[in-house]
CSV table of C-alpha atoms and ligand atoms in Angstrom, one decimal:
chain,number,residue,atom,x,y,z
I,1,UNK,CA,54.6,106.4,215.6
I,2,UNK,CA,57.8,107.2,213.5
I,3,UNK,CA,59.5,111.1,213.8
I,4,UNK,CA,62.6,111.4,210.9
I,5,UNK,CA,65.4,113.5,212.4
I,6,UNK,CA,67.6,115.0,210.1
I,7,UNK,CA,70.9,114.2,209.9
I,8,UNK,CA,73.4,117.8,210.3
I,9,UNK,CA,75.8,115.2,210.8
I,10,UNK,CA,75.8,114.2,207.5
I,11,UNK,CA,75.9,118.1,205.8
I,12,UNK,CA,78.4,119.5,208.5
I,13,UNK,CA,80.1,116.7,210.6
I,14,UNK,CA,82.0,120.2,211.9
I,15,UNK,CA,79.1,121.2,213.9
I,16,UNK,CA,80.1,120.7,217.9
I,17,UNK,CA,77.0,122.1,218.8
I,18,UNK,CA,73.1,123.1,217.3
I,19,UNK,CA,69.8,123.0,218.6
I,20,UNK,CA,67.1,120.9,218.6
I,21,UNK,CA,63.7,120.1,219.7
I,22,UNK,CA,62.5,116.8,221.3
I,23,UNK,CA,59.8,114.5,219.6
I,24,UNK,CA,59.8,111.7,221.7
I,25,UNK,CA,61.7,110.8,225.1
I,26,UNK,CA,61.7,107.6,226.8
I,27,UNK,CA,63.2,105.2,229.2
I,28,UNK,CA,65.3,104.6,227.1
I,29,UNK,CA,66.4,107.6,224.8
I,30,UNK,CA,64.8,110.5,223.3
I,31,UNK,CA,63.7,111.2,219.6
I,32,UNK,CA,65.0,114.4,217.9
I,33,UNK,CA,63.6,116.8,215.5
I,34,UNK,CA,67.2,117.0,214.0
I,35,UNK,CA,71.3,116.1,215.7
I,36,UNK,CA,74.4,116.1,214.8
I,37,UNK,CA,75.3,113.1,216.1
I,38,UNK,CA,76.4,110.0,214.2
I,39,UNK,CA,74.0,107.0,214.9
I,40,UNK,CA,76.2,104.4,214.4
I,41,UNK,CA,76.4,102.4,211.5
I,42,UNK,CA,79.3,101.2,209.1
I,43,UNK,CA,81.9,100.5,211.4
I,44,UNK,CA,81.2,103.3,213.0
I,45,UNK,CA,80.3,103.9,217.1
I,46,UNK,CA,77.9,106.6,217.5
I,47,UNK,CA,78.3,109.5,219.3
I,48,UNK,CA,78.4,110.0,223.3
I,49,UNK,CA,78.2,113.5,224.3
I,50,UNK,CA,74.9,115.9,226.0
I,51,UNK,CA,71.8,117.2,225.9
I,52,UNK,CA,71.3,120.5,228.1
I,53,UNK,CA,68.3,121.4,228.0
I,54,UNK,CA,66.1,124.4,229.6
I,55,UNK,CA,66.9,124.8,232.7
I,56,UNK,CA,71.0,124.2,232.8
I,57,UNK,CA,71.1,121.4,233.1
I,58,UNK,CA,72.5,118.4,230.9
I,59,UNK,CA,71.3,114.6,230.0
I,60,UNK,CA,74.2,112.3,229.3
I,61,UNK,CA,74.0,111.4,225.3
I,62,UNK,CA,75.6,107.1,225.6
I,63,UNK,CA,74.9,105.6,222.3
I,64,UNK,CA,73.8,107.2,219.1
I,65,UNK,CA,71.6,104.5,217.2
I,66,UNK,CA,69.4,104.3,214.6
I,67,UNK,CA,65.4,104.5,215.5
I,68,UNK,CA,63.5,100.8,214.9
I,69,UNK,CA,61.7,102.6,211.7
I,70,UNK,CA,63.9,104.5,208.8
I,71,UNK,CA,65.1,107.7,209.6
I,72,UNK,CA,64.4,108.2,213.1
I,73,UNK,CA,66.9,107.9,215.6
I,74,UNK,CA,68.2,107.5,219.0
I,75,UNK,CA,70.0,108.8,221.5
I,76,UNK,CA,70.9,106.3,224.1
I,77,UNK,CA,70.3,108.0,227.9
I,78,UNK,CA,71.6,106.2,231.1
I,79,UNK,CA,70.2,104.2,233.6
I,80,UNK,CA,67.5,106.4,234.7
I,81,UNK,CA,67.8,109.4,233.2
I,82,UNK,CA,64.4,110.8,233.5
I,83,UNK,CA,63.4,111.5,230.2
I,84,UNK,CA,62.4,115.3,227.9
I,85,UNK,CA,58.3,116.4,227.7
I,86,UNK,CA,58.3,116.3,223.5
I,87,UNK,CA,58.7,120.6,222.8
I,88,UNK,CA,61.2,121.1,224.2
I,89,UNK,CA,65.0,122.7,223.4
I,90,UNK,CA,67.8,122.0,223.6
I,91,UNK,CA,70.9,121.8,222.7
I,92,UNK,CA,73.2,119.3,221.4
I,93,UNK,CA,76.6,119.0,222.1
I,94,UNK,CA,78.5,116.1,221.0
I,95,UNK,CA,81.8,114.6,222.8
I,96,UNK,CA,83.7,116.0,219.5
I,97,UNK,CA,87.8,115.1,220.5
I,98,UNK,CA,86.4,112.6,221.1
I,99,UNK,CA,84.6,112.2,217.1
I,100,UNK,CA,87.0,114.0,215.8
I,101,UNK,CA,89.5,111.3,216.5
I,102,UNK,CA,86.6,108.5,214.7
I,103,UNK,CA,86.7,111.3,211.6
I,104,UNK,CA,90.1,110.8,210.8
I,105,UNK,CA,90.5,107.3,211.6
I,106,UNK,CA,87.2,106.8,208.5
I,107,UNK,CA,89.0,108.8,206.4
I,108,UNK,CA,92.3,107.5,206.9
I,109,UNK,CA,90.7,103.5,206.3
I,110,UNK,CA,89.7,105.0,203.2
I,111,UNK,CA,92.8,106.6,202.2
I,112,UNK,CA,94.0,102.6,203.5
I,113,UNK,CA,91.6,100.9,200.8
I,114,UNK,CA,93.2,103.5,197.8
I,115,UNK,CA,97.1,101.6,198.7
I,116,UNK,CA,95.3,97.7,199.6
I,117,UNK,CA,93.9,96.6,196.4
I,118,UNK,CA,90.7,94.4,196.0
I,119,UNK,CA,88.0,94.8,197.6
I,120,UNK,CA,87.3,95.2,201.8
I,121,UNK,CA,84.7,92.3,203.3
I,122,UNK,CA,84.2,94.9,206.4
I,123,UNK,CA,85.5,96.7,208.8
I,124,UNK,CA,85.8,98.7,212.1
I,125,UNK,CA,86.7,101.8,214.0
I,126,UNK,CA,87.7,103.3,217.2
I,127,UNK,CA,88.7,105.8,218.9
I,128,UNK,CA,92.5,105.0,218.2
I,129,UNK,CA,92.0,102.3,215.8
I,130,UNK,CA,90.6,100.5,213.3
I,131,UNK,CA,91.3,97.7,210.5
I,132,UNK,CA,89.0,96.3,206.9
I,133,UNK,CA,89.9,93.1,206.1
I,134,UNK,CA,90.0,92.9,202.8
I,135,UNK,CA,89.8,90.1,200.3
I,136,UNK,CA,92.7,88.0,199.3
I,137,UNK,CA,92.9,85.3,198.5
I,138,UNK,CA,96.2,83.9,199.7
I,139,UNK,CA,98.4,87.3,198.2
I,140,UNK,CA,100.9,88.1,200.6
I,141,UNK,CA,100.8,91.6,201.9
I,142,UNK,CA,103.6,94.1,203.4
I,143,UNK,CA,103.6,96.4,206.0
I,144,UNK,CA,105.8,98.2,206.1
I,145,UNK,CA,105.6,98.7,202.5
I,146,UNK,CA,101.6,99.3,203.3
I,147,UNK,CA,102.9,102.1,206.0
I,148,UNK,CA,105.3,103.6,203.9
I,149,UNK,CA,102.8,104.5,201.5
I,150,UNK,CA,99.4,105.3,203.4
I,151,UNK,CA,102.0,107.6,205.4
I,152,UNK,CA,103.3,109.0,202.4
I,153,UNK,CA,99.7,109.5,201.0
I,154,UNK,CA,97.9,110.6,204.5
I,155,UNK,CA,101.4,113.9,204.2
I,156,UNK,CA,101.0,115.0,200.5
I,157,UNK,CA,96.4,116.2,201.9
I,158,UNK,CA,93.8,115.4,199.4
I,159,UNK,CA,90.2,117.6,200.1
I,160,UNK,CA,87.5,115.2,201.1
I,161,UNK,CA,84.0,116.1,199.4
I,162,UNK,CA,81.3,114.6,199.5
I,163,UNK,CA,79.1,114.4,196.0
I,164,UNK,CA,75.4,112.8,195.2
I,165,UNK,CA,74.6,109.3,192.5
I,166,UNK,CA,71.3,108.1,191.4
I,167,UNK,CA,71.3,104.8,191.8
I,168,UNK,CA,71.2,104.0,188.8
I,169,UNK,CA,74.3,104.9,188.1
I,170,UNK,CA,75.6,103.8,190.9
I,171,UNK,CA,74.5,99.9,189.5
I,172,UNK,CA,76.7,100.5,186.3
I,173,UNK,CA,78.7,101.9,188.6
I,174,UNK,CA,80.1,98.6,191.0
I,175,UNK,CA,83.6,99.8,191.6
I,176,UNK,CA,81.6,102.7,193.7
I,177,UNK,CA,80.9,100.1,196.3
I,178,UNK,CA,83.8,98.7,198.0
I,179,UNK,CA,82.9,97.5,201.6
I,180,UNK,CA,80.9,94.2,199.6
I,181,UNK,CA,79.0,93.3,202.8
I,182,UNK,CA,78.3,96.7,203.8
I,183,UNK,CA,75.7,97.7,200.7
I,184,UNK,CA,75.1,101.2,201.2
I,185,UNK,CA,70.9,101.9,201.9
I,186,UNK,CA,69.2,101.2,198.2
I,187,UNK,CA,65.2,103.2,198.2
I,188,UNK,CA,66.3,106.9,198.7
I,189,UNK,CA,66.3,107.4,195.6
I,190,UNK,CA,69.6,109.1,196.0
I,191,UNK,CA,73.7,107.6,197.3
I,192,UNK,CA,76.1,109.6,198.6
I,193,UNK,CA,79.9,109.4,197.5
I,194,UNK,CA,82.7,110.5,199.6
I,195,UNK,CA,85.6,111.2,197.7
I,196,UNK,CA,89.4,111.9,198.1
I,197,UNK,CA,91.1,114.2,195.8
I,198,UNK,CA,93.0,112.5,193.5
I,199,UNK,CA,92.6,109.1,195.9
I,200,UNK,CA,88.8,107.2,196.3
I,201,UNK,CA,85.9,107.8,195.4
I,202,UNK,CA,83.2,105.1,197.3
I,203,UNK,CA,79.7,104.9,198.7
I,204,UNK,CA,80.4,105.7,202.5
I,205,UNK,CA,78.1,107.9,205.0
I,206,UNK,CA,79.7,107.6,207.9
I,207,UNK,CA,81.8,110.9,209.4
I,208,UNK,CA,85.0,112.1,207.8
I,209,UNK,CA,87.9,115.0,208.4
I,210,UNK,CA,87.7,117.4,205.5
I,211,UNK,CA,91.3,117.0,204.7
I,212,UNK,CA,93.1,113.9,204.9
I,213,UNK,CA,96.1,115.9,206.0
I,214,UNK,CA,94.0,117.0,209.1
I,215,UNK,CA,95.2,113.4,210.5
I,216,UNK,CA,98.7,112.6,210.7
I,217,UNK,CA,100.7,109.4,211.5
I,218,UNK,CA,99.8,106.4,211.5
I,219,UNK,CA,100.7,103.1,211.9
I,220,UNK,CA,100.0,99.8,210.1
I,221,UNK,CA,100.3,97.3,213.8
I,222,UNK,CA,98.7,93.7,212.1
I,223,UNK,CA,98.1,91.9,209.0
I,224,UNK,CA,96.2,88.3,209.7
I,225,UNK,CA,94.5,85.9,208.0
I,226,UNK,CA,90.8,85.7,209.2
I,227,UNK,CA,89.5,82.2,207.2
I,228,UNK,CA,90.5,81.6,203.7
I,229,UNK,CA,90.7,85.0,201.7
I,230,UNK,CA,90.5,87.0,204.6
I,231,UNK,CA,93.7,89.8,205.5
I,232,UNK,CA,93.0,91.9,208.2
I,233,UNK,CA,94.7,95.4,208.0
I,234,UNK,CA,94.7,96.9,211.5
I,235,UNK,CA,95.9,100.3,212.1
I,236,UNK,CA,97.1,102.6,214.6
I,237,UNK,CA,97.4,106.4,214.9
I,238,UNK,CA,101.2,107.2,215.4
U,301,ZN,ZN1,83.8,106.8,204.7
């Protein structure tokens, strides 16, 4: 039996706590009717946190993943945790400190794609660092120059907003998909675009800060060659 979880983190990435109802649960984890927990994807780790149960106890959530069927999100519990019964009303609480750092770093990588020219072949976001692989055959990148330009943009600030386009429009505007290796999910009719005013516009389903001024200063820690054509640019919070 499949369940569909409403993705509240898409509508508001700043929700730290919110009620939900258990649809199903087993020894692996819990499926809720709606969630503020981001499910791992697009290079961003899944959220951690807890579910407060009606008796006041807390059920730790150690990771969040997409389920076996489309639309299903599984909140992973620690080994040996007793699964709550379907219909149980819970209060979700994400580890906000961790998530906010992931949001800041994820949004920072969007800004990085405006500083480094070239298609993105992959990347990952962590709590204190992040990296992108750019497809730049033989091109030399100057670490200090990228760091300076990136920090200039971050210090200036810019609003981050989302908008939606139809799949046909997205196919007609390939520049909206910068990450060649991670195509946005098609077949749902609409694709979410992330706009950083005057800096970047691309398809993305992750969680982001509302203004890039919230990211703070960063360091470009490393530029490495990965294979024939990839240049890996690594970033960390200063
Ligand atoms: Zn994003």
